[in-house]
Coordinates of C-alpha atoms in Angstrom, one line a residue:
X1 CA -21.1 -9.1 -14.1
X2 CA -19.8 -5.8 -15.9
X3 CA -17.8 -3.5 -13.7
X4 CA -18.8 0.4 -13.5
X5 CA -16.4 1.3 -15.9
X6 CA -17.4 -1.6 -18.5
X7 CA -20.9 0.1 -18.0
X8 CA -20.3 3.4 -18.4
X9 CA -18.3 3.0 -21.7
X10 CA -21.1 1.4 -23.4
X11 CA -22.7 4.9 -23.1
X12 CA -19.7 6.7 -24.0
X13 CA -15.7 7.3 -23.9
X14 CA -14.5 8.1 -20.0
X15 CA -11.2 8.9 -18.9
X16 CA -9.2 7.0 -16.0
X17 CA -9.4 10.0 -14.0
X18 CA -13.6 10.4 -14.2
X19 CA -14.0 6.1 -13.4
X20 CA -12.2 6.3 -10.8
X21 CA -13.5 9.2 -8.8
X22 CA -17.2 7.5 -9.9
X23 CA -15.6 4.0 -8.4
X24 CA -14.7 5.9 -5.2
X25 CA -18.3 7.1 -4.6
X26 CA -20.0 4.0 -5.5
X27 CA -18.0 2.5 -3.2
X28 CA -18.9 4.9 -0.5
X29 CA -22.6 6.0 -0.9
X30 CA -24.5 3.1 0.9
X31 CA -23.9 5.4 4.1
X32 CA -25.6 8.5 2.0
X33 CA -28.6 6.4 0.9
X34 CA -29.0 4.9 4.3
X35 CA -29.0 8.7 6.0
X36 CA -30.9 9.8 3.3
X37 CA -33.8 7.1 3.9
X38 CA -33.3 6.8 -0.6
X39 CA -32.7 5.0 -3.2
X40 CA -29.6 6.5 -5.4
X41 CA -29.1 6.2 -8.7
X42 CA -26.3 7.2 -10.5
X43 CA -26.7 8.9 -14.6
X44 CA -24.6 9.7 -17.5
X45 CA -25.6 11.7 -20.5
X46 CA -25.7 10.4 -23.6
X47 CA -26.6 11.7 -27.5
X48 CA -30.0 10.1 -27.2
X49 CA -30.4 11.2 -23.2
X50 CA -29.3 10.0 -19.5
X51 CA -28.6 6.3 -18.6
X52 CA -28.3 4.5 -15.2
X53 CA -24.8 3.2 -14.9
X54 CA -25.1 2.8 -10.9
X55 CA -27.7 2.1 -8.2
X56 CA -27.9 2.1 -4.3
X57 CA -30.7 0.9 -2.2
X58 CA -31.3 1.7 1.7
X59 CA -30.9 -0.5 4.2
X60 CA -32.8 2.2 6.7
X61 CA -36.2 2.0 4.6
X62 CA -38.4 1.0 1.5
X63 CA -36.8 0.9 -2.1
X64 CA -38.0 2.5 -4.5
X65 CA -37.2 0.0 -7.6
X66 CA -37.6 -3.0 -7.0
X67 CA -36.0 -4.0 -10.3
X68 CA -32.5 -3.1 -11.3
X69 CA -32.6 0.1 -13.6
X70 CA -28.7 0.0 -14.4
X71 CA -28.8 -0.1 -18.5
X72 CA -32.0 1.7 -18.7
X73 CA -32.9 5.3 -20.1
X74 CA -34.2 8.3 -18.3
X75 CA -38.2 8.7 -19.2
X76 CA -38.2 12.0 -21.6
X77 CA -40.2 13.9 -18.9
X78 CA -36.9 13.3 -16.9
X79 CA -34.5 14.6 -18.7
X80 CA -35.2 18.6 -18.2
X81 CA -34.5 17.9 -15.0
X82 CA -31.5 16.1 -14.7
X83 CA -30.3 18.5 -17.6
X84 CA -30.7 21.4 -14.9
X85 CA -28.4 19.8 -12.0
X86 CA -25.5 19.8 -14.3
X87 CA -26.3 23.4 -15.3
X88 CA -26.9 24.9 -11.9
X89 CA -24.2 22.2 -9.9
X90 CA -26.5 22.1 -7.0
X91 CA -29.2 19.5 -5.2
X92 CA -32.3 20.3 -7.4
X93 CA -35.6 19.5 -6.3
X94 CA -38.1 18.2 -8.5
X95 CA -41.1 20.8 -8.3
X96 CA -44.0 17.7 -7.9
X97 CA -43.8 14.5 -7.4
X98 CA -43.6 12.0 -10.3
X99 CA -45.6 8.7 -10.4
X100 CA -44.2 5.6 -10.8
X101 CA -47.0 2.7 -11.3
X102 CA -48.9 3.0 -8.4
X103 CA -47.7 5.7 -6.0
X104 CA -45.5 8.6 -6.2
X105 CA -41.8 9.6 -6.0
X106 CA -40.1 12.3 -5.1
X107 CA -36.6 13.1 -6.7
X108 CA -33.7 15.3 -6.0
X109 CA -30.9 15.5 -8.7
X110 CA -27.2 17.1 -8.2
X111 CA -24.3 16.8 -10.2
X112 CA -21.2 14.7 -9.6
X113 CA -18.3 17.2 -9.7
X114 CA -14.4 16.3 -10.1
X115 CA -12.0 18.6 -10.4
X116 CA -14.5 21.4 -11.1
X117 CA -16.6 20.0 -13.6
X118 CA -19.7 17.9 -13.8
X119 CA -19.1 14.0 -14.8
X120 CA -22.5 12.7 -13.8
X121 CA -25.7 13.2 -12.5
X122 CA -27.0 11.4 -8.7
X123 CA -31.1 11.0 -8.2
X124 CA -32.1 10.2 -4.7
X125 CA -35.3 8.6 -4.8
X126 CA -37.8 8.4 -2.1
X127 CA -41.0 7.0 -2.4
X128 CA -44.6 8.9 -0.9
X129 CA -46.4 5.9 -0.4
X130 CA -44.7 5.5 3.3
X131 CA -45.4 8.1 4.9
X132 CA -42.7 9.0 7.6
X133 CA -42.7 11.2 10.6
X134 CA -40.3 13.9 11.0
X135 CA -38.4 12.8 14.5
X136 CA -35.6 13.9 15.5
X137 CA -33.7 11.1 14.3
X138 CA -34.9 11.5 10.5
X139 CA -34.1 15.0 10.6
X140 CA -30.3 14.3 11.7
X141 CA -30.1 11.8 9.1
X142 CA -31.5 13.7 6.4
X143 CA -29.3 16.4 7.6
X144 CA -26.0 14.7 7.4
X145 CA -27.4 13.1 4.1
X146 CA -27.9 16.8 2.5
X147 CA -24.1 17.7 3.5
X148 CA -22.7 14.6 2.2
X149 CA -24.9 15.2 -1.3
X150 CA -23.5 18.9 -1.1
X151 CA -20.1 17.9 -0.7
X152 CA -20.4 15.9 -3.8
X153 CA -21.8 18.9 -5.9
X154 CA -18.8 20.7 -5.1
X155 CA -16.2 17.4 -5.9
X156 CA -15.4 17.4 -2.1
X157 CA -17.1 13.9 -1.6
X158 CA -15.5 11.2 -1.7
X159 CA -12.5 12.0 0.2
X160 CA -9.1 11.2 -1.8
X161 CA -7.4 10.1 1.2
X162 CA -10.1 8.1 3.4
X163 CA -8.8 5.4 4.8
X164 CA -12.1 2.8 5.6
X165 CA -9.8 0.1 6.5
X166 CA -11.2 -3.6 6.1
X167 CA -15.0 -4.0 5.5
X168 CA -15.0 -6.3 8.7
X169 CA -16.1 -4.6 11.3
X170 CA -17.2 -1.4 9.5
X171 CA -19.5 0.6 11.0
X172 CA -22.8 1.5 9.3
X173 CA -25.2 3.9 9.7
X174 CA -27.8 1.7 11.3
X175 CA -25.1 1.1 14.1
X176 CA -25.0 4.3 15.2
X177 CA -24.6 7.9 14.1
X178 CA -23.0 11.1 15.6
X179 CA -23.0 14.7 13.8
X180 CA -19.7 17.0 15.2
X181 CA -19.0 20.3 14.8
X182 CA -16.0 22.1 13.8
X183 CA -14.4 21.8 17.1
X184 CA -15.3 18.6 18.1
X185 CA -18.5 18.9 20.0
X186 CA -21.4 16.9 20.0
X187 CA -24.5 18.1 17.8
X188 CA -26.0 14.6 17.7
X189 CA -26.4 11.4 18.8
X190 CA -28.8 8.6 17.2
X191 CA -29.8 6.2 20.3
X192 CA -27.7 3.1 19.0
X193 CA -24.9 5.6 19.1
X194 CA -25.4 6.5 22.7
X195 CA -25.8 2.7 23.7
X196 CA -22.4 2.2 22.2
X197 CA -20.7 4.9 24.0
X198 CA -22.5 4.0 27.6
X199 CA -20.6 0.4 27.2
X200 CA -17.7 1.8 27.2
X201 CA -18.3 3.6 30.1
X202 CA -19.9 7.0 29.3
X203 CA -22.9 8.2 31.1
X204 CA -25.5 10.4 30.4
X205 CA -26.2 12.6 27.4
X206 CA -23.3 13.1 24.8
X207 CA -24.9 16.6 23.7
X208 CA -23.2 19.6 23.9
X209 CA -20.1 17.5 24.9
X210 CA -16.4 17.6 23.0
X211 CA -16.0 14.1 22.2
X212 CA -12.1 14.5 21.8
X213 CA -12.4 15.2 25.6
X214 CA -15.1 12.5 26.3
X215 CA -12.4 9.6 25.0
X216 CA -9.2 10.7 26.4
X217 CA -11.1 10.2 29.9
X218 CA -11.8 7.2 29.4
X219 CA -8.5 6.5 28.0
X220 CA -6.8 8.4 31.1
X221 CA -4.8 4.8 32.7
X222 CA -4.5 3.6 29.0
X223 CA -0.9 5.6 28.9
X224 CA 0.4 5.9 25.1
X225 CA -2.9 6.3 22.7
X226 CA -3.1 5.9 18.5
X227 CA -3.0 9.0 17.2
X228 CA -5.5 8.2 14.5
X229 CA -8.2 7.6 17.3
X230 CA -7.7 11.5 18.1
X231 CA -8.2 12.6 14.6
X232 CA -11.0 10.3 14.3
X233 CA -13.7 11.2 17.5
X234 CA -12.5 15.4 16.8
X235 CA -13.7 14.4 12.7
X236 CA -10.5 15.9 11.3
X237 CA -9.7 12.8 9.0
X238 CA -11.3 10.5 6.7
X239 CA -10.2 7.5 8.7
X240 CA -11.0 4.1 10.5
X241 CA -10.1 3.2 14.1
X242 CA -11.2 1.1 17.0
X243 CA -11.8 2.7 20.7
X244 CA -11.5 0.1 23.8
X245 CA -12.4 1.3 26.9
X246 CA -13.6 -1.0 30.2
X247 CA -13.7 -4.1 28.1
X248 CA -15.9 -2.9 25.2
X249 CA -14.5 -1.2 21.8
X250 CA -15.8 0.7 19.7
X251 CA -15.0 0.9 15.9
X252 CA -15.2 4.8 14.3
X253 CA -15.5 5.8 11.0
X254 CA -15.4 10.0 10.3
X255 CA -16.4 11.8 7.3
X256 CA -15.4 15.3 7.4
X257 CA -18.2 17.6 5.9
X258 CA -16.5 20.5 4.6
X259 CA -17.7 23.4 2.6
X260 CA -15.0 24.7 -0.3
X261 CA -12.6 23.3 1.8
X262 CA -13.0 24.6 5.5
X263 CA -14.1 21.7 7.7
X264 CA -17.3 23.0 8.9
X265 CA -18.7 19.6 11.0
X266 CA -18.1 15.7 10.7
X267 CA -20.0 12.5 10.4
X268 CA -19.5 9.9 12.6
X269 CA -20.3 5.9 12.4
X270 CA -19.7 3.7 15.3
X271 CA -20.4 0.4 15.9
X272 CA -19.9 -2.4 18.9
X273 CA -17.1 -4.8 17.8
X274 CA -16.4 -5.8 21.5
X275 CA -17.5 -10.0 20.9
X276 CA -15.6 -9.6 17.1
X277 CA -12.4 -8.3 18.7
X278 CA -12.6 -11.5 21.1
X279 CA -12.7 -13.9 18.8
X280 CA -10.2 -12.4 16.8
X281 CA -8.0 -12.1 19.6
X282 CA -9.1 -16.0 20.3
X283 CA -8.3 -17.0 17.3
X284 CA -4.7 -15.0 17.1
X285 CA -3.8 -16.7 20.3
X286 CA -5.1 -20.3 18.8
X287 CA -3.0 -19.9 15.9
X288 CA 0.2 -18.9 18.2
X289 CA -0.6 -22.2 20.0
X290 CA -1.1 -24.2 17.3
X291 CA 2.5 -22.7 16.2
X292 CA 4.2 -23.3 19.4
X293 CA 2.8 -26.7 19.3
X294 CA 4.3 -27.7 15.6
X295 CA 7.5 -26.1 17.0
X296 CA 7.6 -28.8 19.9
X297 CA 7.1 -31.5 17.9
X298 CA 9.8 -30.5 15.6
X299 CA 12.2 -30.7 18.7
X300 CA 10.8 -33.3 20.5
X301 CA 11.0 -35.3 16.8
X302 CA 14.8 -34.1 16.5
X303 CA 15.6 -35.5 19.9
X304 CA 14.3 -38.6 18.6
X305 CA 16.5 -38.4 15.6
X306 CA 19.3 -37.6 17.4
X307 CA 18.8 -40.5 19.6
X308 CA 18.3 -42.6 16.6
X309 CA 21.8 -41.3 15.5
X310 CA 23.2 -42.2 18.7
X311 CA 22.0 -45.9 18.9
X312 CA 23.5 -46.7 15.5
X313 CA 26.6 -46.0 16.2
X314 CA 26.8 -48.5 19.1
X315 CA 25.2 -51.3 16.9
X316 CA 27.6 -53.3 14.7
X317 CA 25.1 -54.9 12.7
X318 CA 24.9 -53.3 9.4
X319 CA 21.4 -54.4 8.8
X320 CA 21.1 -52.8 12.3
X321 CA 22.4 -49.4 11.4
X322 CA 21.2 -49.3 7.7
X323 CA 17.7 -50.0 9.6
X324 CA 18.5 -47.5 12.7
X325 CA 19.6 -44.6 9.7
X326 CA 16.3 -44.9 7.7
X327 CA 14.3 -44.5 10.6
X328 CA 16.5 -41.3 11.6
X329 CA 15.7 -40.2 7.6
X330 CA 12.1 -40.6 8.1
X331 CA 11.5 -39.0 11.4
X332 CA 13.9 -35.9 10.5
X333 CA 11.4 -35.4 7.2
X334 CA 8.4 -35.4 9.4
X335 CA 10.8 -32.4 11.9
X336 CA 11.1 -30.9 9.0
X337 CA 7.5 -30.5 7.7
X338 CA 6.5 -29.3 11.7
X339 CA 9.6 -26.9 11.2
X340 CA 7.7 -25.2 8.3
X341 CA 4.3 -24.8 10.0
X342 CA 5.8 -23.3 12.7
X343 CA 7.0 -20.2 11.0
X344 CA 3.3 -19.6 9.1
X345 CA 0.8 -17.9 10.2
X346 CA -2.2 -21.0 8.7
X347 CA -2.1 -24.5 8.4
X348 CA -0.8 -24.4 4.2
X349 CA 2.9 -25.3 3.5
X350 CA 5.1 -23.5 0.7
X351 CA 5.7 -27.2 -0.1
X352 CA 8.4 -26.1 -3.0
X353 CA 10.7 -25.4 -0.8
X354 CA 9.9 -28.3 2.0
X355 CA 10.7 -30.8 -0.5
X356 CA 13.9 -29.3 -2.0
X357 CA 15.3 -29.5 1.4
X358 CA 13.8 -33.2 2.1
X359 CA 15.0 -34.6 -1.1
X360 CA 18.6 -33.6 -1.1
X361 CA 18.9 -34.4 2.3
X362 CA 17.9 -38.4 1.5
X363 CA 19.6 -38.2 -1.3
X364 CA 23.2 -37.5 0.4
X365 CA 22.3 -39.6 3.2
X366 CA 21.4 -42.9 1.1
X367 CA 24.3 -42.8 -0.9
X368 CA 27.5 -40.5 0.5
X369 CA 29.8 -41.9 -2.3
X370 CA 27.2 -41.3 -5.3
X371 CA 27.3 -37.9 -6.4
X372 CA 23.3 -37.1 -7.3
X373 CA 22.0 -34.5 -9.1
X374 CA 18.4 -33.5 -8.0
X375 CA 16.4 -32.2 -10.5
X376 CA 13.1 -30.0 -9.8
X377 CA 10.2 -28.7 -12.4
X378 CA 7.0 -27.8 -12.2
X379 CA 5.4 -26.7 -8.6
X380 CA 3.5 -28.3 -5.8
X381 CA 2.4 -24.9 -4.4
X382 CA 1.0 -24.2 -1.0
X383 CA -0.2 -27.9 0.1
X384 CA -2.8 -28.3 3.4
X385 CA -0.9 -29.6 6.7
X386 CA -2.8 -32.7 7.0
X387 CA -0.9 -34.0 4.1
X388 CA 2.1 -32.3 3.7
X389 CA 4.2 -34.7 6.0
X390 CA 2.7 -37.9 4.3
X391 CA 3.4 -36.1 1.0
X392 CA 7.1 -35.8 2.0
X393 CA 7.8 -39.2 3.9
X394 CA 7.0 -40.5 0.3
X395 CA 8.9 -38.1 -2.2
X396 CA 11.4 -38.5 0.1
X397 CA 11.4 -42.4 0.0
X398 CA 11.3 -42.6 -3.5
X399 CA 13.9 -40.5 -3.8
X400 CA 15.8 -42.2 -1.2
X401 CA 15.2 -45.8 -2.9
X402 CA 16.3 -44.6 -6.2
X403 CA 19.6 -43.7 -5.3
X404 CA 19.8 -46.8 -2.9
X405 CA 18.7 -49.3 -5.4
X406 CA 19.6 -47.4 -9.0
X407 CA 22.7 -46.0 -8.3
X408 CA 24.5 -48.6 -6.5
X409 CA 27.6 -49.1 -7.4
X410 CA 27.5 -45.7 -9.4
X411 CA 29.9 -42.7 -9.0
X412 CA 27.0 -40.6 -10.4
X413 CA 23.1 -40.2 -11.8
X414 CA 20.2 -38.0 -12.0
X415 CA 16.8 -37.7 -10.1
X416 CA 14.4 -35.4 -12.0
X417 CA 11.4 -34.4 -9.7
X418 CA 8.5 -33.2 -12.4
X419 CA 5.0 -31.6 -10.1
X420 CA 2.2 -30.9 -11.9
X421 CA -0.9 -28.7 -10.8
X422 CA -4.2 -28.7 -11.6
X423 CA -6.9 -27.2 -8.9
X424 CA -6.4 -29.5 -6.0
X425 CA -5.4 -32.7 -8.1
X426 CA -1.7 -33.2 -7.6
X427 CA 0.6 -35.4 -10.2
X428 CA 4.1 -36.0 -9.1
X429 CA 6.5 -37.7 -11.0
X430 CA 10.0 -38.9 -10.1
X431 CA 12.4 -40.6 -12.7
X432 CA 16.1 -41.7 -12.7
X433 CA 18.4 -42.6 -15.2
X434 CA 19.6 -45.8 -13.0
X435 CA 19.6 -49.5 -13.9
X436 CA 15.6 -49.6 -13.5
X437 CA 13.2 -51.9 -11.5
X438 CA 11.6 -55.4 -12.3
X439 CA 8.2 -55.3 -11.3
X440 CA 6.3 -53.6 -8.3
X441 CA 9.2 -53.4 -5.6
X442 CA 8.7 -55.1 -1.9
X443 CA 10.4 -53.7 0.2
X444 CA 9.5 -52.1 3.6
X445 CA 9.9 -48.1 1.8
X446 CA 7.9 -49.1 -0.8
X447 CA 5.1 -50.5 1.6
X448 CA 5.4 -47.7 3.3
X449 CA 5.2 -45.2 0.3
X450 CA 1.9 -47.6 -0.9
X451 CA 0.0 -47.3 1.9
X452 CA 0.2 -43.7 2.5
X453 CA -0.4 -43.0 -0.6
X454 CA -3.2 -45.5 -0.9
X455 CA -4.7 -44.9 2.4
X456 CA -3.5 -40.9 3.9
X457 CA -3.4 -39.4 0.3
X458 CA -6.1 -41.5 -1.5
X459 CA -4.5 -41.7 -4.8
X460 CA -2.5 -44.3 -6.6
X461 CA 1.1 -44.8 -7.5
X462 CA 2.3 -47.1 -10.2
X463 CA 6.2 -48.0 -11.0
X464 CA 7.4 -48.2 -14.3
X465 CA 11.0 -49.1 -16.6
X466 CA 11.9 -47.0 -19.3
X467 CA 14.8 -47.9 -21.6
X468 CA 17.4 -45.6 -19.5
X469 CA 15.7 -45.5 -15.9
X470 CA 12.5 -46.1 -14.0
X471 CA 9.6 -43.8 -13.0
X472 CA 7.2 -43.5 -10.2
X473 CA 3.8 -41.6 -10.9
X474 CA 1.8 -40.6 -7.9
X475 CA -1.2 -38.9 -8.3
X476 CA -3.2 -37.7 -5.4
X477 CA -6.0 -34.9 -4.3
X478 CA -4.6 -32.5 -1.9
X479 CA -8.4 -30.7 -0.9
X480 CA -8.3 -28.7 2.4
X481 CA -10.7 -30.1 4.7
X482 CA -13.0 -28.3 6.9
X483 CA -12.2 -29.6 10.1
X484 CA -11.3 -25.6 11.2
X485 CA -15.0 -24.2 12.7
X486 CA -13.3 -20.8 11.0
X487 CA -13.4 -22.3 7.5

């Protein structure tokens, strides 16, 4: 799918400046077509006319095209007046409705001003074949709508320096609407907006009322407050913020409305968040449990080491103690992957560094008089929990039988550690320049290294002799699995 820009310069050249200011109010002019009860659609001249580069539809009423018109031209009966909102830089009303197949449309143009001069052209688009009673509500909307397209006439809308925050949670108009004044005080309230406020502990009409002074009440035993939230409910700044009050909260969005830059009034969006604020909160304290948990284990699994370490040095067997020590190795590997999913905030390891650590470790404990070089390339990137400790019991193993069984008797050798990544297939090679293997090897690490790999990992692994060394392929899938009910 093309991007504005892309669109627009098929029509013509455009600076940074222009696309970007266009970006911004594409971004941002759902909320006018929903006040407005409209479709929007965005123009820019060209040599043979006006093209669509950009289109809204409500989500408050009936849409007007039921196709997509970005690409197409302006009908030549059109053009006059979209010619005449860039000339006059004002909300120009068509004189009579125009037909459109079957029923009949009535269309406002204005210009899109930046920096004092006219970049595009906006239509808002309602159609005459509903036929809508003027309540109350319609007329605040509409009202709110016409400040907002004003705003934009004048290159006062969008604001520069509105901060929406994260689309989560984002109030819409359909959640609730209240107009300010200048100073604060209530002008109007759409009836989702006054449900939202009476949750939190407001009764009665908001009318009339300072809303500044309506929240710090509630707020009055809350001590210490944000002060965006005061900047928000008096409509002073273009910003986002969430009110909690008597176990419900709020989030606020305000859109100054400002007229050749004096603040004359504000919009203001509110929705309920109260049950997404719980599970967020729910699921901040899961993951600080879940992180407290792998930090447990790591102790608890480092006692066990350490008792390990302690029994081998009252054995004098050294079967015994070679037997006691690779037991310690293994358990200390698994510490050390629970070490590193305590300190992150999901269930992915930075397994780059988890192995570097495991890997040197083995190495100097398998052999303290052979003086191994580790070698790493390639990366293994951020690798799901569930198989980062079987993934590191076997690097580690391998690593820890090559220097056991290929540098014996050695003052020195290499281990080069080669990942390759493709997606979520994983190929991990590790070679050595030791004396080599004879066969598939028997022994209990490699058992163990086969049936993880085999059965935790589902891949394969395959030994192999090459004229100065040996080297073990393992090739496995490491594919998050959605056992989390938030994935």
């Amino acid at each position: 799918m093309a991007t504005l820009r892309e669109t627009i310069e098929v029509q013509g050249p455009i600076t940074d400046a222009e696309s970007e200011w266009l970006g911004m109010l594409v971004a941002d002019w759902q909320i006018i077509a929903d006040l407005s009860f409209a479709d929007l659609v965005m123009w820019r001249e060209h040599e043979d006319g006006f093209v669509a580069v950009a289109q809204c539809r409500p989500s408050t009423g009936p849409t007007v095209h039921l196709d997509d018109v970005v690409g197409t031209r302006a009908a030549a009966g059109r053009v006059a007046h979209l010619r005449r909102a860039l000339v006059e830089e004002g909300i120009v009303a068509s004189r009579e409705p125009r037909w459109d197949e079957t029923y009949a449309v009535r269309e406002d143009a204005l210009p899109v001003v930046m920096d004092g001069r006219p970049i595009a052209v906006v239509t808002r688009e309602v159609s005459q074949a509903v036929s809508r009673s003027s309540s109350r509500l319609e007329l605040n909307y509409k009202g709110a709508a016409d400040d907002l397209l004003r705003m934009v006439t004048r290159g006062e809308f969008p604001v520069r320096t509105s901060m929406t925050g994260p689309r989560r949670g984002a109030p819409r108009v359909g959640d609730g609407v209240l107009r300010l004044d200048a100073v604060g005080h209530v002008t109007y309230a759409s009836p989702n907006a006054l449900s939202c406020f009476h949750r939190l502990g407001v009764h009665g009409s908001l009318m009339n009322k300072s809303l500044p002074r309506v929240t710090s009440e509630l707020l009055e035993d809350q001590g210490v407050v944000d002060e965006t939230l005061a900047m928000v409910v008096a409509g002073r700044a273009a910003w986002r913020t969430d009110l909690e009050a008597n176990g419900a909260s709020l989030s606020l969005r305000a859109i100054p409305v400002t007229e050749h830059g004096s603040r004359v009034g504000a919009v203001l969006l509110c929705r309920d968040v109260s049950d997404l604020r719980r599970r967020e909160r729910e699921l901040i304290t899961k993951d600080a449990t879940i992180r407290e948990i792998h930090h447990r284990v790591k102790n608890n699994l480092q006692t066990v080491a350490a008792l390990l370490r302690l029994q081998s040095r009252r054995v004098q067997a050294p079967e015994a103690k070679e037997a006691l020590a690779e037991a310690m190795r293994r358990v200390a590997t698994i510490a050390l992957v629970h070490e590193t999913l305590s300190g992150t905030l999901d269930e992915l390891v930075n397994f780059d560094d988890l192995v570097s650590r495991s890997i040197r470790m083995a190495a100097e404990v398998a052999s303290p008089d052979t003086q191994v070089r580790i070698l790493n390339t390639g990366e293994f990137g951020l690798i799901p929990a569930q198989y980062a400790s079987s993934l590191a019991l076997v690097i580690t193993e391998l690593v820890t039988n090559a220097v056991e069984h290929g540098f014996e008797g050695r003052a020195q050798g290499t281990i080069t550690v080669t990942a390759t990544r493709d997606g979520h297939a994983l190929h991990v090679q590790i070679a050595d320049d030791g004396v080599g293997i004879e066969g598939d090897p028997s022994g209990l690490g490699s058992q163990i290294v086969r049936t993880l790999v085999m059965n935790e990992l589902s891949g394969s692994i395959e030994w192999r002799k090459i004229e100065d060394g040996s080297v073990v392929d393992v090739r496995v899938r490491v594919e998050e699995r959605a056992s989390d009910p938030r994935l």
